Coordinates of C-alpha atoms in Angstrom, one line a residue:
M158 CA 20.1 -21.2 13.7
K159 CA 17.3 -19.1 14.8
T160 CA 13.6 -20.2 14.4
L161 CA 11.5 -17.2 13.0
G162 CA 7.6 -17.0 12.7
L163 CA 6.0 -15.5 10.1
E164 CA 2.1 -14.9 9.4
A165 CA 0.7 -15.1 5.9
T166 CA -3.0 -14.0 6.2
R167 CA -2.4 -10.6 4.6
A168 CA -0.1 -12.1 1.9
N169 CA -2.7 -14.7 1.1
K170 CA -5.6 -12.0 0.3
T171 CA -7.0 -12.2 -3.1
Y172 CA -7.4 -8.5 -3.7
K173 CA -4.2 -7.0 -2.4
T174 CA -3.2 -3.3 -1.7
G175 CA 0.0 -1.8 -0.2
T176 CA 0.1 -3.6 3.0
E177 CA -0.9 -6.9 1.5
W178 CA 1.4 -6.6 -1.0
Y179 CA 4.3 -5.8 1.5
A180 CA 3.5 -9.1 3.4
W181 CA 3.6 -11.0 0.0
Y182 CA 6.9 -9.5 -1.0
M183 CA 8.5 -10.2 2.6
L184 CA 7.5 -13.8 2.7
Q185 CA 8.9 -14.5 -0.9
E186 CA 12.0 -12.6 -0.8
F187 CA 13.1 -14.2 2.4
K188 CA 12.5 -17.6 0.7
K189 CA 15.4 -16.5 -1.4
I190 CA 18.0 -14.9 0.7
D191 CA 17.9 -17.2 3.9
K192 CA 18.8 -20.8 3.6
E193 CA 20.1 -21.4 7.1
N194 CA 17.4 -20.2 9.7
K195 CA 14.2 -21.7 10.2
F196 CA 10.9 -20.3 9.3
V197 CA 7.4 -21.4 10.5
V198 CA 4.6 -19.6 8.5
Y199 CA 1.3 -19.7 10.0
Y200 CA -2.0 -19.1 8.0
N201 CA -5.7 -19.6 8.3
R202 CA -7.0 -22.6 6.8
Y203 CA -5.6 -22.8 3.2
L204 CA -2.6 -20.7 1.3
A205 CA -3.1 -19.8 -2.3
G206 CA -0.9 -19.4 -5.5
D207 CA 2.9 -20.0 -4.8
L208 CA 2.9 -19.1 -1.3
K209 CA 3.2 -22.7 -0.1
K210 CA 6.2 -23.1 -2.6
A211 CA 9.3 -22.7 -0.5
P212 CA 13.0 -24.2 0.3
E213 CA 13.3 -27.0 2.9
N214 CA 13.9 -24.6 5.8
F215 CA 10.1 -23.2 5.4
Y216 CA 7.6 -24.8 7.2
F217 CA 3.6 -24.1 7.0
K218 CA 1.2 -24.3 9.9
S219 CA -2.4 -24.1 9.1
L220 CA -4.1 -22.6 12.3
P221 CA -8.2 -22.7 11.6
W222 CA -10.1 -20.2 13.2
P223 CA -14.1 -19.9 12.4
F224 CA -14.4 -15.7 12.9
E225 CA -13.5 -13.1 10.3
K226 CA -11.5 -11.0 12.8
F227 CA -9.0 -11.8 15.7
W228 CA -7.2 -14.8 14.2
T229 CA -3.8 -12.7 14.8
H230 CA -4.7 -11.5 18.2
I231 CA -6.4 -14.8 19.8
R232 CA -5.7 -17.9 17.4
L233 CA -1.9 -17.3 16.5
A234 CA -1.2 -15.8 20.1
W235 CA -2.3 -19.1 21.6
E236 CA 0.1 -21.2 19.1
L237 CA 3.0 -18.7 20.1
L238 CA 2.3 -19.6 23.8
I239 CA 2.4 -23.1 23.5
H240 CA 4.7 -23.4 20.8
P241 CA 7.1 -20.3 20.9
V242 CA 9.4 -19.2 18.5
D243 CA 12.7 -17.2 18.8
K244 CA 11.4 -14.4 16.7
F245 CA 8.1 -13.5 15.5
F246 CA 7.6 -11.0 12.6
A247 CA 4.3 -9.4 11.7
T248 CA 3.6 -7.1 8.8
N249 CA 0.8 -5.0 10.4
A250 CA -0.6 -6.6 14.0
L251 CA 0.8 -8.5 16.9
P252 CA -0.8 -11.6 18.8
L253 CA -2.4 -10.6 22.2
F254 CA 0.3 -12.8 23.9
G255 CA 2.9 -15.2 23.0
R256 CA 6.6 -16.0 23.7
G257 CA 9.7 -15.0 21.7
E258 CA 11.0 -11.8 20.6
M259 CA 8.4 -9.7 18.8
I260 CA 8.9 -7.7 15.5
V261 CA 6.2 -5.6 13.9
T262 CA 5.8 -3.4 11.1
I263 CA 3.6 -0.3 11.8
H264 CA 2.5 1.3 8.1
D265 CA 0.9 4.5 9.5
L266 CA -1.3 6.3 12.3
G267 CA -3.7 7.7 9.9
F268 CA -6.4 6.8 12.2
Y269 CA -5.3 8.8 15.0
K270 CA -4.2 12.0 12.5
H271 CA -7.5 11.9 10.8
P272 CA -10.2 9.9 12.7
E273 CA -12.8 11.4 10.5
L274 CA -11.8 9.4 7.5
Y275 CA -12.3 6.2 9.1
H276 CA -15.7 4.2 10.1
P277 CA -15.9 4.4 14.0
L278 CA -15.5 0.8 14.7
E279 CA -12.6 0.7 12.1
R280 CA -11.1 3.6 14.0
I281 CA -11.8 1.5 17.4
Y282 CA -10.3 -1.4 16.4
Q283 CA -7.2 -0.1 14.8
K284 CA -6.2 2.0 17.7
M285 CA -6.3 -0.9 19.8
S286 CA -4.5 -3.1 17.5
H287 CA -1.7 -0.4 17.0
R288 CA -1.5 0.2 20.6
L289 CA -0.9 -3.5 21.3
A290 CA 1.5 -3.7 18.8
V291 CA 3.7 -0.9 20.0
F292 CA 3.2 -2.3 23.6
R293 CA 4.2 -5.6 22.6
A294 CA 7.0 -5.2 20.1
D295 CA 10.6 -5.3 20.9
K296 CA 11.5 -3.9 17.5
I297 CA 9.3 -1.5 15.4
I298 CA 9.7 -1.3 11.5
T299 CA 8.0 1.6 9.8
I300 CA 8.0 2.6 5.9
S301 CA 9.0 6.4 5.9
E302 CA 10.5 9.2 8.1
A303 CA 7.2 10.6 8.3
S304 CA 5.5 7.6 9.8
K305 CA 8.4 7.4 12.2
A306 CA 7.8 11.0 13.5
D307 CA 4.0 10.0 13.7
I308 CA 4.6 7.1 16.0
I309 CA 6.9 8.9 18.3
S310 CA 4.4 11.9 18.5
Y311 CA 1.9 9.2 19.8
F312 CA 4.2 6.9 21.6
P313 CA 7.3 8.6 22.7
K314 CA 8.5 5.6 24.5
A315 CA 8.9 3.6 21.4
K316 CA 11.6 6.1 20.0
D317 CA 14.7 3.8 20.6
K318 CA 13.1 0.5 18.8
I319 CA 12.2 2.1 15.7
K320 CA 13.9 1.4 11.9
V321 CA 12.7 3.0 8.9
I322 CA 12.7 0.6 5.8
H323 CA 10.9 2.3 2.5
L324 CA 8.8 -0.1 0.9
S325 CA 9.2 -0.7 -3.1
Y326 CA 7.3 -1.9 -6.4
N327 CA 7.2 -4.3 -8.9
Q328 CA 10.5 -3.4 -11.0
D329 CA 9.7 -6.4 -13.5
S330 CA 6.3 -5.1 -14.2
F331 CA 6.2 -1.3 -13.9
K332 CA 8.4 0.1 -16.9
P333 CA 7.8 2.5 -20.0
I334 CA 5.7 0.8 -22.8
S335 CA 6.7 0.8 -26.2
P336 CA 4.3 2.7 -28.6
E337 CA 3.2 -0.6 -30.3
D338 CA 2.1 -2.4 -26.9
R339 CA 0.4 1.0 -26.0
L340 CA -1.6 1.0 -28.9
K341 CA -2.5 -2.8 -28.7
F342 CA -3.4 -2.5 -25.2
M343 CA -5.9 0.5 -25.7
D344 CA -7.2 -0.9 -28.6
I345 CA -8.2 -4.2 -27.1
H346 CA -9.8 -2.2 -23.6
D347 CA -11.3 0.5 -25.9
Y348 CA -9.6 3.2 -23.7
P349 CA -9.3 6.9 -24.7
D350 CA -5.8 8.0 -26.3
N351 CA -5.3 10.4 -23.5
F352 CA -6.5 10.2 -19.9
L353 CA -5.8 10.8 -16.2
L354 CA -5.5 7.8 -13.9
Y355 CA -6.3 7.2 -10.4
I356 CA -5.8 3.8 -8.5
G357 CA -6.6 3.0 -5.2
R358 CA -9.6 2.5 -3.0
L359 CA -12.5 4.6 -3.7
E360 CA -13.0 6.3 0.0
S361 CA -12.8 9.2 2.3
K362 CA -9.3 8.7 3.3
K363 CA -7.9 8.6 -0.4
N364 CA -9.6 11.9 -0.8
V365 CA -11.5 11.2 -4.0
L366 CA -14.3 13.5 -3.6
N367 CA -11.8 16.5 -3.7
L368 CA -10.2 14.6 -6.6
L369 CA -13.7 14.7 -8.5
K370 CA -14.8 18.2 -7.5
A371 CA -11.5 19.4 -8.7
Y372 CA -12.1 17.6 -11.7
Q373 CA -15.3 19.0 -12.2
K374 CA -14.0 22.5 -12.5
S375 CA -11.1 21.7 -15.1
S376 CA -11.3 21.9 -18.8
R377 CA -12.1 18.1 -18.8
K378 CA -10.1 17.6 -22.2
W379 CA -9.0 14.0 -21.1
P380 CA -11.1 11.5 -19.3
L381 CA -10.6 10.5 -15.8
V382 CA -10.4 7.0 -15.0
L383 CA -11.0 5.5 -11.6
A384 CA -9.4 1.9 -11.0
G385 CA -10.0 0.3 -7.5
R386 CA -12.5 -1.1 -5.4
P387 CA -15.2 0.8 -3.2
G388 CA -14.0 1.6 0.3
N389 CA -15.3 1.1 3.6
Y390 CA -16.0 4.4 4.3
G391 CA -17.2 7.6 2.1
Y392 CA -17.9 5.5 -1.2
K393 CA -21.8 6.6 -1.1
E394 CA -20.8 10.4 -1.6
I395 CA -18.3 9.5 -4.1
E396 CA -20.7 7.4 -6.1
E397 CA -23.3 10.2 -5.9
L398 CA -21.2 13.0 -7.3
V399 CA -20.1 10.8 -10.5
K400 CA -23.6 10.7 -11.4
H401 CA -23.9 14.2 -11.5
P402 CA -24.8 15.0 -15.1
D403 CA -21.9 17.3 -15.4
L404 CA -19.5 14.5 -14.5
K405 CA -20.8 11.1 -15.7
E406 CA -20.0 11.3 -19.3
D407 CA -16.2 12.2 -18.5
I408 CA -15.4 9.5 -15.9
I409 CA -14.4 5.7 -16.3
F410 CA -14.9 3.4 -13.5
L411 CA -12.9 0.2 -13.8
G412 CA -13.2 -1.3 -10.6
Y413 CA -10.2 -3.7 -9.2
V414 CA -7.8 -4.1 -12.1
N415 CA -5.9 -7.4 -12.2
Q416 CA -1.9 -7.6 -12.1
E417 CA -2.0 -8.6 -15.5
N418 CA -3.4 -5.3 -16.8
Y419 CA -2.4 -3.2 -14.0
P420 CA 0.9 -2.3 -15.0
K421 CA 0.2 -1.9 -18.6
L422 CA -2.6 0.4 -17.6
M423 CA -0.5 2.6 -15.6
A424 CA 2.0 2.9 -18.4
C425 CA -0.7 3.9 -21.0
A426 CA -1.9 6.7 -18.6
S427 CA -0.9 10.3 -19.7
G428 CA -0.9 11.4 -16.2
F429 CA -1.3 9.7 -12.9
V430 CA -3.1 11.6 -9.8
F431 CA -2.9 10.7 -6.1
P432 CA -4.8 13.1 -3.9
S433 CA -4.8 11.1 -0.8
K434 CA -5.0 13.0 2.5
F435 CA -2.8 10.6 4.4
E436 CA -0.3 8.0 3.5
G437 CA 2.6 6.1 5.1
F438 CA 4.3 5.8 1.8
G439 CA 2.6 5.7 -1.5
I440 CA 3.5 2.7 -3.7
P441 CA 1.4 3.9 -6.6
I442 CA 3.4 7.2 -7.3
L443 CA 6.5 4.8 -7.6
E444 CA 4.9 2.5 -10.0
A445 CA 4.0 5.6 -12.0
M446 CA 7.1 7.1 -12.0
A447 CA 8.8 3.7 -13.1
S448 CA 6.6 3.4 -15.7
G449 CA 7.2 7.1 -17.1
V450 CA 4.1 8.8 -16.3
P451 CA 4.0 12.0 -14.6
V452 CA 2.6 12.2 -11.4
A453 CA 0.8 15.0 -9.5
C454 CA -0.1 14.2 -5.9
S455 CA -0.9 15.5 -2.4
N456 CA 2.0 17.6 -0.6
I457 CA 1.7 15.5 2.5
P458 CA 5.1 14.3 4.0
A459 CA 5.3 10.7 3.0
L460 CA 4.6 11.4 -0.5
K461 CA 7.2 14.5 -0.6
E462 CA 9.8 11.9 1.1
I463 CA 9.0 9.5 -1.8
G464 CA 8.6 11.4 -4.7
Q465 CA 11.0 14.4 -3.9
E466 CA 11.4 16.5 -6.9
A467 CA 10.2 13.9 -9.5
V468 CA 6.5 14.8 -8.8
I469 CA 4.2 18.0 -8.8
Y470 CA 2.3 18.4 -5.6
F471 CA -0.8 20.0 -4.5
D472 CA -2.8 20.8 -1.4
P473 CA -5.3 17.9 -1.0
D474 CA -7.8 20.2 0.9
N475 CA -7.7 22.9 -2.0
T476 CA -9.8 21.8 -5.0
D477 CA -8.6 24.9 -6.9
D478 CA -5.0 23.6 -6.2
I479 CA -5.5 20.1 -7.3
Q480 CA -7.3 21.4 -10.5
D481 CA -4.4 23.8 -11.3
K482 CA -1.8 21.1 -10.9
I483 CA -3.7 18.8 -12.8
E484 CA -4.2 21.2 -15.9
E485 CA -0.2 21.9 -15.6
L486 CA 0.4 18.1 -15.7
F487 CA -1.4 18.1 -19.2
K488 CA -0.4 21.4 -20.4
N489 CA 3.2 22.1 -19.6
K490 CA 5.3 19.6 -22.0
E491 CA 8.5 20.7 -20.6
L492 CA 7.6 20.2 -16.9
R493 CA 6.1 17.1 -18.0
E494 CA 9.3 15.7 -19.5
K495 CA 11.5 16.9 -16.7
K496 CA 9.3 15.1 -14.2
I497 CA 9.3 11.9 -16.2
T498 CA 12.9 11.8 -16.1
K499 CA 13.4 12.6 -12.7
G500 CA 10.7 9.9 -12.1
L501 CA 12.3 7.4 -13.8
A502 CA 15.7 8.1 -12.0
R503 CA 14.2 8.0 -8.6
A504 CA 12.4 5.0 -8.7
K505 CA 15.5 3.2 -9.5
D506 CA 16.3 3.7 -5.8
F507 CA 13.8 1.2 -4.9
S508 CA 13.7 -2.8 -5.0
W509 CA 11.9 -5.4 -3.0
P510 CA 15.1 -7.5 -2.6
K511 CA 16.8 -4.6 -0.9
V512 CA 13.7 -4.2 1.2
A513 CA 13.8 -7.7 2.4
K514 CA 17.5 -7.7 3.1
E515 CA 17.2 -4.9 5.5
T516 CA 14.2 -6.1 7.3
L517 CA 15.6 -9.6 7.7
E518 CA 18.8 -8.1 9.2
Y519 CA 16.9 -5.9 11.6
I520 CA 14.8 -9.0 12.7
L521 CA 17.9 -11.4 13.6
K522 CA 20.2 -8.5 14.8

């Protein structure tokens, strides 16, 4: 029997995006598939929801820390130094010190490849944290072949300790919606019959500004719905453009959409657009494909790896190309149906139990 350490700070966040949901699913799935090894789950102050419900081989330890940053790097590090575990798995960052084998997931190196998309302080913090993770890790998990190539390009010595394990989406929630349920949901929330949907943070690295510029040039026969919270960098420019008289009547801001409404909103969309300049994976395009919604997204390596032939691709730096592909998504009925069919099939290749099984096998190897 091995003792495995896990940190639950990301899984414990109220407003979750890709990395937080990954942490949440790994913890929840590990509870289901391993009844033999001992798991010690570390967290700061309290655990929300069902996170603390677990079988007898799971133990939970609160490590209070008065500061917003560096809980993992310092407080957790001290705990692992005094009370080491056989293996410690982190879903995003490793402690500065501590004993036992260290395994970490590195999602992407966007702050290296596109530093202009990050706030300077965030860029410094991320570079420091990821350099430490690569240096300290005995094993590295990453979420796409594209991310693996990036890690090797910046850290060549890490090549032999990297394993690619794709992420997934909630298969129980994201599925095509019946016409009756769609009509009911649309009436309750007063959404238009046809709309183009973007879901994600409203910030520079998600390339929302270019999406708005492309949409401004389009025929705009369908509203653009933006679902997501303001990001840390670039939101002011997005907000200013949306206020333009030529745009403000055709754009709907929803803010953060809760997990009850999110899958229904996705399934009701006439099309989904994902214009990111950089991604390590791209869970939202999987969610859209599984919902039977045609997708237009950036032609960046990670998204092409995940979407394959099920998606319409555009150059994220070319607003004319973004405009053309969005128009095509709505106007070319034959292409829409083809992409929907391929998307539904492609989405079946992914599941969180599969991700957790492969991850745990690699940790225990």
